[in-house]
Short mmCIF file of C-alpha atoms in Angstrom, two decimals:
data_model
loop_
_atom_site.label_atom_id
_atom_site.label_comp_id
_atom_site.label_asym_id
_atom_site.label_seq_id
_atom_site.Cartn_x
_atom_site.Cartn_y
_atom_site.Cartn_z
CA MET O 1 15.86 -7.35 29.29
CA ARG O 2 12.83 -9.09 28.42
CA GLU O 3 10.50 -6.69 29.13
CA GLY O 4 12.72 -4.08 28.04
CA LYS O 5 12.15 -5.91 24.75
CA GLN O 6 8.39 -5.97 24.50
CA LEU O 7 9.01 -1.96 25.52
CA GLY O 8 11.07 -1.45 22.66
CA GLN O 9 13.74 -0.65 25.41
CA TYR O 10 18.01 -0.64 24.29
CA PHE O 11 20.08 1.47 26.19
CA THR O 12 22.01 3.87 24.53
CA PRO O 13 25.95 3.45 24.28
CA ASP O 14 27.72 6.53 26.28
CA THR O 15 29.52 7.61 22.96
CA ILE O 16 26.12 8.33 21.50
CA VAL O 17 25.07 9.49 24.20
CA LYS O 18 27.71 12.42 24.28
CA PHE O 19 27.52 12.85 20.69
CA ILE O 20 23.40 13.44 20.54
CA THR O 21 23.63 15.55 23.86
CA ASP O 22 26.62 17.60 22.68
CA ASN O 23 25.42 18.72 19.18
CA SER O 24 21.55 19.13 20.33
CA VAL O 25 21.81 21.35 24.01
CA ILE O 26 23.37 24.30 24.80
CA ASP O 27 23.73 25.23 28.42
CA GLY O 28 20.85 26.92 29.99
CA ASP O 29 18.44 24.94 27.79
CA LYS O 30 14.97 23.55 28.50
CA VAL O 31 15.25 20.01 27.57
CA LEU O 32 13.19 17.17 27.71
CA ASP O 33 13.65 12.79 27.15
CA PRO O 34 10.17 11.80 26.06
CA ALA O 35 11.45 8.09 26.91
CA SER O 36 14.11 8.42 29.73
CA GLY O 37 15.36 4.74 30.39
CA GLU O 38 17.67 4.87 33.36
CA GLY O 39 18.15 8.65 33.01
CA ALA O 40 21.29 8.45 30.43
CA PHE O 41 21.33 11.73 28.61
CA MET O 42 19.23 13.79 31.57
CA LEU O 43 22.58 12.97 33.70
CA HIS O 44 24.66 13.43 30.59
CA ILE O 45 23.18 17.07 30.24
CA LYS O 46 22.90 17.91 34.00
CA ASN O 47 26.69 17.35 34.18
CA LYS O 48 28.20 18.66 31.01
CA PHE O 49 24.91 21.58 30.84
CA PRO O 50 24.29 22.94 34.43
CA LYS O 51 22.26 25.43 33.54
CA CYS O 52 20.28 22.87 32.00
CA SER O 53 16.57 22.79 32.77
CA VAL O 54 15.83 19.05 32.62
CA THR O 55 12.68 16.72 32.21
CA GLY O 56 12.40 13.01 31.84
CA ILE O 57 9.64 10.53 31.14
CA GLU O 58 9.92 6.73 31.74
CA LEU O 59 6.62 4.59 31.66
CA ASP O 60 8.89 1.46 33.21
CA ARG O 61 8.55 2.24 36.89
CA LYS O 62 11.78 0.36 37.96
CA LEU O 63 13.68 2.47 35.15
CA TYR O 64 12.25 5.51 36.56
CA ASN O 65 13.46 4.90 40.49
CA LYS O 66 16.76 4.52 39.12
CA THR O 67 16.96 7.66 37.46
CA LEU O 68 15.42 9.07 40.93
CA LEU O 69 18.01 7.84 42.41
CA LYS O 70 20.82 9.24 39.77
CA LEU O 71 19.62 12.83 39.88
CA GLN O 72 18.81 12.85 43.35
CA ASN O 73 21.92 16.03 43.95
CA GLN O 74 20.82 17.25 40.77
CA THR O 75 18.97 20.66 40.67
CA HIS O 76 15.99 21.59 37.92
CA ALA O 77 16.41 18.55 37.09
CA ASN O 78 12.60 16.51 37.48
CA VAL O 79 11.53 12.67 35.84
CA MET O 80 8.28 11.55 35.54
CA ASN O 81 6.74 7.95 35.65
CA ALA O 82 4.43 7.88 32.86
CA ASN O 83 3.87 7.59 29.15
CA PHE O 84 4.55 9.92 26.79
CA PHE O 85 1.85 9.54 24.63
CA ASP O 86 -0.70 10.15 27.58
CA ILE O 87 1.03 12.99 29.04
CA PHE O 88 1.41 14.47 25.87
CA GLN O 89 -1.06 16.83 25.50
CA SER O 90 -0.68 18.30 29.00
CA LEU O 91 2.73 19.11 27.52
CA PRO O 92 3.98 22.77 26.77
CA LYS O 93 4.44 23.46 23.31
CA ASN O 94 6.66 25.50 21.25
CA HIS O 95 8.68 25.28 24.62
CA PHE O 96 11.25 23.13 24.72
CA ASP O 97 15.13 24.48 23.09
CA SER O 98 15.82 20.54 22.64
CA ILE O 99 14.43 17.39 22.63
CA VAL O 100 17.31 14.94 22.93
CA GLY O 101 17.09 10.50 23.82
CA ASN O 102 16.01 7.10 22.42
CA PRO O 103 12.21 6.01 21.64
CA PRO O 104 11.41 3.19 22.14
CA TYR O 105 11.67 0.97 18.68
CA ILE O 106 7.50 -0.86 18.96
CA ARG O 107 5.27 -1.71 15.54
CA PHE O 108 2.17 -0.93 16.77
CA GLN O 109 0.60 -3.95 16.16
CA ARG O 110 2.57 -4.85 19.53
CA PHE O 111 1.81 -1.33 21.36
CA LYS O 112 -0.69 -0.58 23.66
CA GLU O 113 -1.66 3.32 22.80
CA ASN O 114 -4.94 4.33 20.30
CA LYS O 115 -2.78 4.60 16.93
CA GLU O 116 -6.01 6.02 15.44
CA SER O 117 -5.90 8.95 18.00
CA LEU O 118 -2.42 9.69 17.94
CA SER O 119 -2.36 9.61 13.85
CA ALA O 120 -5.50 12.13 14.20
CA LEU O 121 -3.24 14.29 16.44
CA ILE O 122 -0.20 14.33 14.32
CA LYS O 123 -2.72 14.98 11.23
CA GLN O 124 -3.88 17.49 13.74
CA ILE O 125 -0.39 19.41 14.05
CA PHE O 126 1.43 18.50 10.52
CA ASP O 127 -1.39 17.54 8.46
CA ILE O 128 0.06 14.45 7.41
CA SER O 129 -0.74 10.96 7.55
CA ILE O 130 0.88 8.20 9.45
CA ASN O 131 1.09 4.53 7.97
CA GLY O 132 -1.36 2.33 10.74
CA GLU O 133 1.76 0.26 10.51
CA ALA O 134 4.75 2.64 11.60
CA SER O 135 6.82 1.88 14.41
CA SER O 136 6.01 3.69 18.30
CA TRP O 137 9.24 5.45 17.31
CA VAL O 138 8.12 8.03 14.62
CA TYR O 139 5.20 9.06 16.57
CA PHE O 140 7.93 10.10 19.27
CA THR O 141 10.11 11.38 17.03
CA LEU O 142 6.72 14.30 15.35
CA LEU O 143 5.37 14.51 18.72
CA SER O 144 8.52 15.81 19.48
CA LEU O 145 9.15 17.61 17.15
CA SER O 146 5.57 19.70 17.46
CA LEU O 147 6.84 20.74 20.90
CA LEU O 148 10.27 22.47 19.74
CA LYS O 149 10.43 25.69 20.15
CA LYS O 150 11.29 28.09 17.19
CA GLN O 151 14.89 26.81 16.79
CA GLY O 152 14.41 24.41 18.69
CA ARG O 153 16.91 21.21 18.40
CA LEU O 154 16.38 17.14 18.53
CA GLY O 155 18.58 14.20 18.98
CA PHE O 156 17.17 10.93 18.54
CA LEU O 157 18.69 7.85 18.02
CA VAL O 158 16.42 5.98 15.77
CA PRO O 159 15.89 3.13 13.45
CA ARG O 160 17.98 2.77 10.09
CA GLU O 161 14.67 2.61 8.42
CA ILE O 162 14.20 5.91 8.57
CA LEU O 163 15.95 6.31 5.27
CA PHE O 164 13.60 3.72 3.48
CA ALA O 165 10.56 2.30 5.72
CA LYS O 166 7.39 3.63 3.43
CA TYR O 167 5.63 4.35 6.81
CA ALA O 168 8.60 6.72 7.68
CA GLN O 169 8.07 8.76 4.69
CA PRO O 170 5.98 11.56 6.02
CA LEU O 171 8.26 11.92 8.72
CA ARG O 172 10.73 12.30 5.60
CA ASN O 173 9.02 14.89 4.27
CA LEU O 174 8.04 16.76 7.46
CA LEU O 175 12.62 16.54 8.00
CA LYS O 176 12.88 17.92 4.26
CA SER O 177 9.92 20.62 4.12
CA ARG O 178 10.61 22.13 7.73
CA PHE O 179 13.27 21.25 9.90
CA ARG O 180 17.63 21.27 8.91
CA SER O 181 18.06 17.41 9.27
CA LYS O 182 20.85 15.14 9.32
CA ILE O 183 21.06 11.55 9.73
CA LEU O 184 23.93 9.83 10.45
CA LEU O 185 24.76 6.55 9.63
CA PHE O 186 27.52 4.20 12.11
CA ASP O 187 30.03 2.13 10.01
CA ASP O 188 28.61 -0.94 12.74
CA ASN O 189 25.21 -2.32 14.66
CA ARG O 190 24.92 -0.67 17.90
CA PHE O 191 23.30 -2.95 19.26
CA PRO O 192 24.47 -6.88 18.14
CA GLN O 193 21.71 -8.13 20.39
CA THR O 194 19.00 -6.85 17.82
CA ILE O 195 19.19 -7.23 14.40
CA GLN O 196 18.00 -3.40 14.49
CA ARG O 197 20.71 -1.24 12.69
CA THR O 198 19.77 2.06 14.41
CA ALA O 199 21.01 5.98 12.64
CA ILE O 200 21.50 9.28 14.51
CA LEU O 201 18.84 11.89 13.65
CA LEU O 202 19.78 15.88 14.38
CA ALA O 203 17.03 18.31 13.38
CA ALA O 204 16.68 21.80 14.30
CA ASN O 205 13.15 23.49 13.18
CA THR O 206 14.13 26.15 11.19
CA GLY O 207 10.98 26.76 9.53
CA ASP O 208 12.56 25.63 5.82
CA GLY O 209 14.24 21.97 5.62
CA SER O 210 16.72 19.97 4.02
CA LEU O 211 17.86 16.30 5.15
CA ASP O 212 21.19 15.11 4.86
CA VAL O 213 22.71 11.70 5.24
CA CYS O 214 26.22 11.66 6.95
CA TYR O 215 28.63 8.59 7.85
CA THR O 216 30.30 8.58 11.05
CA LYS O 217 33.07 6.74 12.15
CA GLU O 218 34.04 6.02 16.06
CA LYS O 219 37.78 7.43 17.34
CA ARG O 220 38.86 7.79 20.28
CA THR O 221 38.04 10.87 20.75
CA GLY O 222 34.29 9.90 19.83
CA LEU O 223 31.81 10.25 16.94
CA ASN O 224 33.27 12.03 14.10
CA VAL O 225 31.13 13.37 10.84
CA VAL O 226 34.13 11.23 7.79
CA LYS O 227 31.38 12.49 4.42
CA VAL O 228 27.97 14.18 4.28
CA ASN O 229 25.88 13.76 1.02
CA LYS O 230 23.73 17.00 0.48
CA ASN O 231 20.02 17.15 0.19
CA TYR O 232 19.24 13.11 0.64
CA SER O 233 16.31 13.31 -2.14
CA SER O 234 15.10 9.52 -2.85
CA ASP O 235 13.24 7.45 -0.67
CA ASN O 236 16.03 4.43 -1.02
CA TRP O 237 19.69 5.17 0.94
CA ILE O 238 21.12 2.52 -1.24
CA GLN O 239 19.55 3.88 -4.22
CA ASP O 240 21.04 7.41 -3.65
CA ARG O 241 24.69 5.54 -3.41
CA LEU O 242 24.76 4.92 -7.55
CA THR O 243 26.03 6.60 -10.10
CA ASP O 244 23.32 8.66 -12.46
CA LYS O 245 24.35 6.32 -14.93
CA GLU O 246 23.74 3.55 -12.87
CA VAL O 247 20.60 4.31 -12.06
CA ASP O 248 19.50 5.32 -15.62
CA GLU O 249 21.17 1.83 -17.36
CA ILE O 250 19.24 -0.17 -14.85
CA GLU O 251 15.79 2.11 -15.23
CA LYS O 252 16.61 1.80 -19.13
CA ILE O 253 16.18 -2.20 -18.54
CA LYS O 254 12.98 -2.29 -16.00
CA LYS O 255 11.03 -0.22 -19.09
CA SER O 256 11.77 -2.53 -21.93
CA SER O 257 9.07 -5.31 -22.36
CA THR O 258 11.48 -7.73 -21.87
CA TRP O 259 11.39 -7.39 -17.93
CA VAL O 260 8.60 -7.38 -15.89
CA PRO O 261 7.78 -6.76 -12.15
CA LEU O 262 8.33 -10.48 -10.47
CA THR O 263 4.86 -9.79 -9.17
CA ASP O 264 3.10 -9.57 -12.52
CA LEU O 265 4.34 -13.23 -12.63
CA VAL O 266 3.69 -14.91 -9.27
CA ASP O 267 1.62 -13.53 -5.98
CA ILE O 268 3.66 -13.43 -2.88
CA LYS O 269 2.10 -13.54 0.59
CA VAL O 270 3.00 -14.12 4.36
CA SER O 271 3.30 -17.47 5.29
CA LEU O 272 1.60 -19.28 8.22
CA VAL O 273 2.52 -17.66 11.76
CA THR O 274 2.56 -20.00 14.52
CA GLY O 275 2.62 -18.66 17.11
CA CYS O 276 5.46 -20.65 18.51
CA LYS O 277 7.74 -22.43 16.36
CA ASN O 278 9.92 -24.76 18.23
CA PHE O 279 6.57 -25.83 19.38
CA PHE O 280 4.65 -26.31 16.55
CA VAL O 281 7.77 -27.47 14.44
CA LEU O 282 9.73 -30.54 15.50
CA PRO O 283 12.46 -32.83 14.37
CA ILE O 284 11.26 -36.71 13.67
CA SER O 285 13.42 -37.03 17.02
CA GLU O 286 11.23 -35.08 18.96
CA ILE O 287 8.02 -36.41 17.53
CA LYS O 288 9.63 -39.85 18.47
CA ARG O 289 10.68 -38.72 22.33
CA TYR O 290 6.78 -37.21 22.78
CA LYS O 291 5.71 -40.58 21.27
CA LEU O 292 3.73 -38.76 19.07
CA LYS O 293 1.97 -40.15 15.50
CA MET O 294 3.63 -38.92 11.73
CA LYS O 295 -0.06 -39.17 11.08
CA TYR O 296 -0.38 -35.45 12.63
CA PHE O 297 2.41 -34.10 11.08
CA MET O 298 3.20 -32.35 7.71
CA ASN O 299 6.07 -31.76 6.36
CA CYS O 300 7.11 -27.95 6.22
CA LEU O 301 10.34 -25.76 5.22
CA SER O 302 11.45 -24.25 8.48
CA SER O 303 13.68 -21.87 7.45
CA PRO O 304 14.91 -20.13 4.25
CA ALA O 305 18.57 -20.96 5.22
CA LEU O 306 17.48 -24.57 4.23
CA ILE O 307 17.24 -23.50 0.79
CA ILE O 308 19.70 -24.22 -1.35
CA SER O 309 19.17 -23.75 -5.06
CA PRO O 310 16.41 -22.68 -6.97
CA THR O 311 14.29 -25.85 -7.01
CA PHE O 312 13.49 -27.63 -3.28
CA ALA O 313 12.93 -31.22 -4.27
CA VAL O 314 12.39 -34.49 -3.12
CA THR O 315 16.19 -34.77 -1.79
CA ASP O 316 16.28 -31.62 -0.36
CA LEU O 317 13.26 -33.39 2.13
CA GLU O 318 15.88 -36.20 2.73
CA ARG O 319 19.00 -33.77 3.92
CA ILE O 320 17.23 -31.90 6.26
CA SER O 321 15.28 -34.58 7.56
CA ASN O 322 18.20 -36.50 8.32
CA GLU O 323 20.39 -33.77 9.83
CA ASN O 324 17.49 -34.08 12.07
CA GLU O 325 16.16 -30.31 11.41
CA ARG O 326 12.72 -29.25 12.35
CA CYS O 327 10.89 -30.19 9.42
CA MET O 328 7.71 -31.88 10.46
CA LEU O 329 4.44 -28.84 11.36
CA LEU O 330 2.12 -30.30 13.86
CA ASN O 331 -1.14 -29.94 11.97
CA VAL O 332 -3.64 -31.20 14.52
CA THR O 333 -7.84 -30.65 15.22
CA ASN O 334 -8.81 -30.65 18.88
CA LYS O 335 -10.85 -34.11 18.02
CA ASP O 336 -7.49 -35.56 17.50
CA VAL O 337 -6.12 -34.14 20.95
CA ARG O 338 -9.16 -35.29 22.45
CA SER O 339 -8.67 -39.27 21.28
CA ASP O 340 -4.76 -39.51 21.87
CA LEU O 341 -3.40 -39.79 25.10
CA ASN O 342 -0.05 -38.59 24.26
CA LEU O 343 -0.77 -35.66 21.76
CA ALA O 344 -3.23 -34.41 24.68
CA LYS O 345 0.57 -34.70 26.72
CA TYR O 346 2.33 -32.32 24.27
CA ILE O 347 -0.72 -30.36 24.19
CA ARG O 348 -0.58 -29.70 27.95
CA LEU O 349 3.34 -29.40 27.83
CA GLY O 350 2.60 -26.73 25.83
CA GLN O 351 0.68 -25.13 28.14
CA LYS O 352 2.45 -25.80 31.22
CA ASN O 353 5.20 -23.39 29.14
CA LYS O 354 2.32 -20.66 28.23
CA PHE O 355 3.06 -21.04 24.74
CA ASN O 356 -1.25 -21.05 25.13
CA GLN O 357 -0.47 -16.88 25.56
CA ARG O 358 1.34 -16.29 22.96
CA TYR O 359 -0.35 -13.33 21.23
CA LYS O 360 -1.28 -15.35 17.77
CA CYS O 361 -2.09 -18.84 19.94
CA ARG O 362 -3.88 -16.97 22.51
CA ILE O 363 -5.92 -15.22 19.41
CA ARG O 364 -6.50 -18.56 18.26
CA ASN O 365 -9.35 -21.53 19.53
CA PRO O 366 -8.18 -23.90 20.56
CA TRP O 367 -4.93 -22.88 20.90
CA PHE O 368 -3.18 -25.50 19.02
CA VAL O 369 -4.96 -25.43 16.31
CA LEU O 370 -3.87 -23.71 13.00
CA PRO O 371 -5.50 -22.06 10.28
CA GLY O 372 -5.12 -23.19 7.04
CA VAL O 373 -2.19 -24.73 6.26
CA LYS O 374 -1.47 -24.17 2.59
CA ILE O 375 0.93 -25.75 0.09
CA PRO O 376 2.88 -22.79 -2.21
CA HIS O 377 4.19 -22.86 -5.28
CA ALA O 378 7.56 -21.26 -4.21
CA PHE O 379 9.32 -19.93 -1.52
CA LEU O 380 10.90 -16.35 -1.04
CA GLY O 381 12.35 -15.92 2.12
CA HIS O 382 12.16 -12.83 3.97
CA LEU O 383 15.32 -12.21 5.57
CA MET O 384 18.51 -12.11 3.19
CA HIS O 385 21.52 -12.32 4.04
CA ARG O 386 24.32 -13.21 1.22
CA PHE O 387 21.66 -14.04 -1.64
CA PRO O 388 17.66 -14.36 -1.67
CA LYS O 389 16.58 -17.65 -1.49
CA PHE O 390 14.11 -17.88 -3.94
CA ALA O 391 13.10 -22.21 -4.43
CA ALA O 392 10.57 -23.92 -6.15
CA ASN O 393 8.46 -26.28 -4.12
CA GLU O 394 8.48 -29.32 -5.88
CA VAL O 395 8.06 -31.40 -3.25
CA GLY O 396 4.68 -30.13 -1.92
CA ILE O 397 5.88 -29.28 2.06
CA ALA O 398 4.09 -25.86 3.70
CA SER O 399 6.03 -23.41 5.07
CA ILE O 400 5.83 -20.87 7.56
CA ASN O 401 6.48 -17.22 8.23
CA ASN O 402 10.67 -16.56 8.03
CA SER O 403 9.53 -17.51 3.87
CA HIS O 404 6.78 -16.40 2.28
CA ASN O 405 4.35 -18.03 0.16
CA VAL O 406 4.34 -17.63 -3.73
CA TRP O 407 1.70 -18.59 -6.15
CA LEU O 408 1.68 -18.43 -9.87
CA LYS O 409 -0.82 -16.68 -11.74
CA ASN O 410 -1.46 -15.70 -15.31
CA ASN O 411 -1.37 -19.59 -16.62
CA TYR O 412 2.30 -19.76 -15.92
CA THR O 413 3.14 -22.83 -15.01
CA ASP O 414 7.17 -23.38 -14.76
CA ILE O 415 7.86 -22.02 -11.18
CA ASN O 416 11.07 -23.36 -11.52
CA PHE O 417 12.13 -21.49 -14.63
CA ILE O 418 11.11 -18.14 -12.98
CA THR O 419 13.18 -19.41 -9.87
CA THR O 420 16.10 -20.22 -11.54
CA ILE O 421 16.27 -17.10 -13.98
CA PHE O 422 15.42 -14.95 -11.01
CA TYR O 423 19.34 -15.58 -10.37
CA ASN O 424 20.72 -12.77 -12.55
CA TYR O 425 22.56 -9.89 -12.06
CA LEU O 426 19.51 -6.97 -13.09
CA THR O 427 17.35 -9.16 -11.01
CA LEU O 428 19.33 -9.22 -7.66
CA ILE O 429 19.90 -5.27 -8.14
CA THR O 430 16.09 -4.50 -7.76
CA VAL O 431 16.21 -7.00 -5.13
CA GLU O 432 19.48 -4.75 -3.21
CA LEU O 433 17.50 -1.65 -3.95
CA LEU O 434 14.40 -2.06 -1.64
CA GLY O 435 16.60 -1.11 0.34
CA LYS O 436 14.91 -2.29 3.88
CA ILE O 437 18.74 -3.10 5.60
CA TYR O 438 19.11 -4.35 9.45
CA GLY O 439 21.85 -5.38 11.36
CA GLY O 440 24.60 -7.92 10.18
CA GLY O 441 23.68 -6.77 6.63
CA ASN O 442 20.26 -8.73 6.47
CA LEU O 443 17.65 -7.58 4.00
CA GLU O 444 14.44 -7.55 4.62
CA LEU O 445 11.73 -8.84 1.65
CA ASN O 446 7.97 -7.96 2.24
CA PRO O 447 5.36 -9.39 -0.08
CA LEU O 448 4.19 -5.46 -1.33
CA ASP O 449 7.77 -4.37 -2.13
CA CYS O 450 8.68 -7.06 -4.65
CA LYS O 451 6.72 -5.34 -7.35
CA GLY O 452 10.17 -3.53 -7.17
CA ILE O 453 12.03 -6.89 -8.21
CA TYR O 454 11.80 -7.17 -11.98
CA ILE O 455 12.37 -10.16 -13.71
CA PRO O 456 12.73 -11.62 -17.49
CA ASN O 457 9.92 -11.65 -19.25
CA PRO O 458 9.19 -15.69 -19.36
CA THR O 459 7.13 -16.17 -22.17
CA GLU O 460 10.00 -13.98 -24.16
CA LEU O 461 12.25 -16.88 -23.39
CA SER O 462 10.57 -20.18 -23.65
CA GLU O 463 12.54 -21.17 -26.69
CA VAL O 464 15.60 -21.36 -25.07
CA GLN O 465 14.06 -22.43 -21.62
CA ALA O 466 15.81 -25.76 -21.99
CA ILE O 467 19.36 -24.18 -21.54
CA PHE O 468 18.58 -23.07 -18.07
CA THR O 469 17.40 -26.20 -16.82
CA ARG O 470 20.12 -27.84 -15.47
CA TYR O 471 20.80 -24.49 -13.48
CA SER O 472 17.56 -25.33 -11.35
CA THR O 473 19.47 -27.58 -8.98
CA GLU O 474 22.60 -25.86 -8.77
CA PRO O 475 24.00 -24.53 -5.35
CA ILE O 476 23.10 -20.75 -5.07
CA THR O 477 26.65 -19.00 -5.48
CA ASP O 478 28.19 -17.04 -6.59
CA ASN O 479 29.13 -18.92 -9.75
CA LEU O 480 25.47 -19.68 -10.26
CA ILE O 481 24.49 -16.10 -10.66
CA ARG O 482 27.34 -15.32 -13.31
CA GLU O 483 26.61 -18.68 -15.45
CA VAL O 484 22.61 -18.05 -15.16
CA SER O 485 23.69 -13.91 -15.47
CA ASN O 486 25.93 -14.77 -18.49
CA ARG O 487 23.89 -16.98 -20.71
CA LEU O 488 20.33 -15.07 -20.04
CA PHE O 489 22.21 -11.49 -21.06
CA ARG O 490 23.42 -13.40 -24.16
CA VAL O 491 20.40 -14.56 -24.83
CA MET O 492 19.15 -10.51 -24.48
CA GLU O 493 21.41 -8.99 -25.78
CA LEU O 494 22.50 -7.35 -22.58
CA ASP O 495 26.31 -6.27 -21.83
CA VAL O 496 26.89 -8.42 -18.61
CA LYS O 497 29.82 -6.15 -17.99
CA LYS O 498 27.57 -3.31 -17.30
CA PHE O 499 25.70 -5.20 -14.48
CA GLU O 500 28.34 -6.74 -12.43
CA PRO O 501 30.44 -4.32 -11.16
CA ILE O 502 26.89 -2.95 -10.19
CA TYR O 503 25.39 -5.56 -8.14
CA ARG O 504 28.67 -6.24 -6.58
CA LYS O 505 28.72 -2.32 -5.16
CA LEU O 506 25.32 -3.04 -3.87
CA VAL O 507 26.16 -5.83 -1.75
CA MET O 508 29.06 -4.89 -0.75
CA LEU O 509 26.93 -1.67 0.53
CA ARG O 510 24.82 -3.89 2.31
CA LEU O 511 27.10 -6.10 3.95
CA LYS O 512 30.26 -4.27 4.76
CA ASP O 513 30.83 -1.16 6.79
CA ASN O 514 29.98 2.26 5.37
CA GLU O 515 33.97 2.85 5.27
CA THR O 516 34.88 -0.33 3.37
CA ALA O 517 31.54 0.26 1.18
CA ARG O 518 31.96 4.11 0.16
CA SER O 519 35.89 2.68 -1.20
CA ALA O 520 33.71 0.91 -3.60
CA LYS O 521 32.52 3.94 -5.09
#
């Protein structure tokens, strides 16, 4: 599956193939699958709807050959070994009655096609602009929609990001204005080998638009829709689950002068990308095994999971070192490698394992010299599960890109106070409302999105700052959040009982399955 992962290929479960096909295809349709994989959609269509004429497109030669074998006894079934983007211009427009499939999910930084020319083409067709960060599935979906006949139907398996990703907003707007569409959410992760949670997009080319969000549950008979939210209006499916009163309470506080965006106080930047964590970040035992000198290493936070309190202190560094965690970052020069035989041997080992051919390594010269390692004031975890990990860097170490680097700005000096009061119900509600949720309930925190996180204005709390000092080294747990919230809201004259239930509901929506989450509302 390695090649499949690089091409964004994860093959579609039979229940989903059946559901998408049965809700998109009518016998006698002209059908297209623009990323046909092993031919699951094509085979199901020909078995259930024999009068259909089906065309598949598959880039991978091995998968193309497998599909040919499966369809060899079928009539009016054709598969092409080609790149959908390369042959799109030659495909007949407004021709297909239905288009189905599971397009690949690849960010365009890793995709080989010319995103500028495809973006220009989509601009010409739909008069919409696509963010350069968009994944390949957005381009697949938009170009496929343009191939539908009037009243034609599309059924795709897509990432759940369709509900909230900024780069997918032009697609959502198009669906709302020109296609009668539904996004169907699952009660589990259909691809447990990835963190990518998925959804089904059904869209009909009616000329007038709507977008409903539906919730499904799998039963013996297949997928069943158990609830429908009509006319999805926000760009955040989590916020869409709050009541108007709850939203009003949150917005009222955010507009007050006593709460400010976190980014008013700090700059948040992506940390160092090594290109190969296990080569560049070692536990002390491996440094000894390879007989490397400690002077070539600096202390490093290799994972936000190692953060246990709002302050990362000397005792934390000692703890992860004693537990043999990866906490030493290789930081060498070309001169170091030329002058040390054991270090040179280690570098050659990396080359033997082809680490130097990985993208972030091969664009460096030499590949093993890391650019500008910086020491931030604090760390913010890129992905969070139960709790976000935000901690002051009291010990002065580096980090890699699974934690963001955080620097104070505007002459504010106490990062420990900021990371401590961060753990209150209202701030954590604004974190939850960022809404970028992946498999297992993991929530992604990107630097650009962090402007949506609100925190008490520390300059308004200088007189009570000492009250919160003891919490800076307490474990990040529900108890810490409760204690900080109670003290903070008392000082700020807010009712903690208004916000605690909202916070707990949002956490449940993210971590639990949809059925459990619905019962919370």
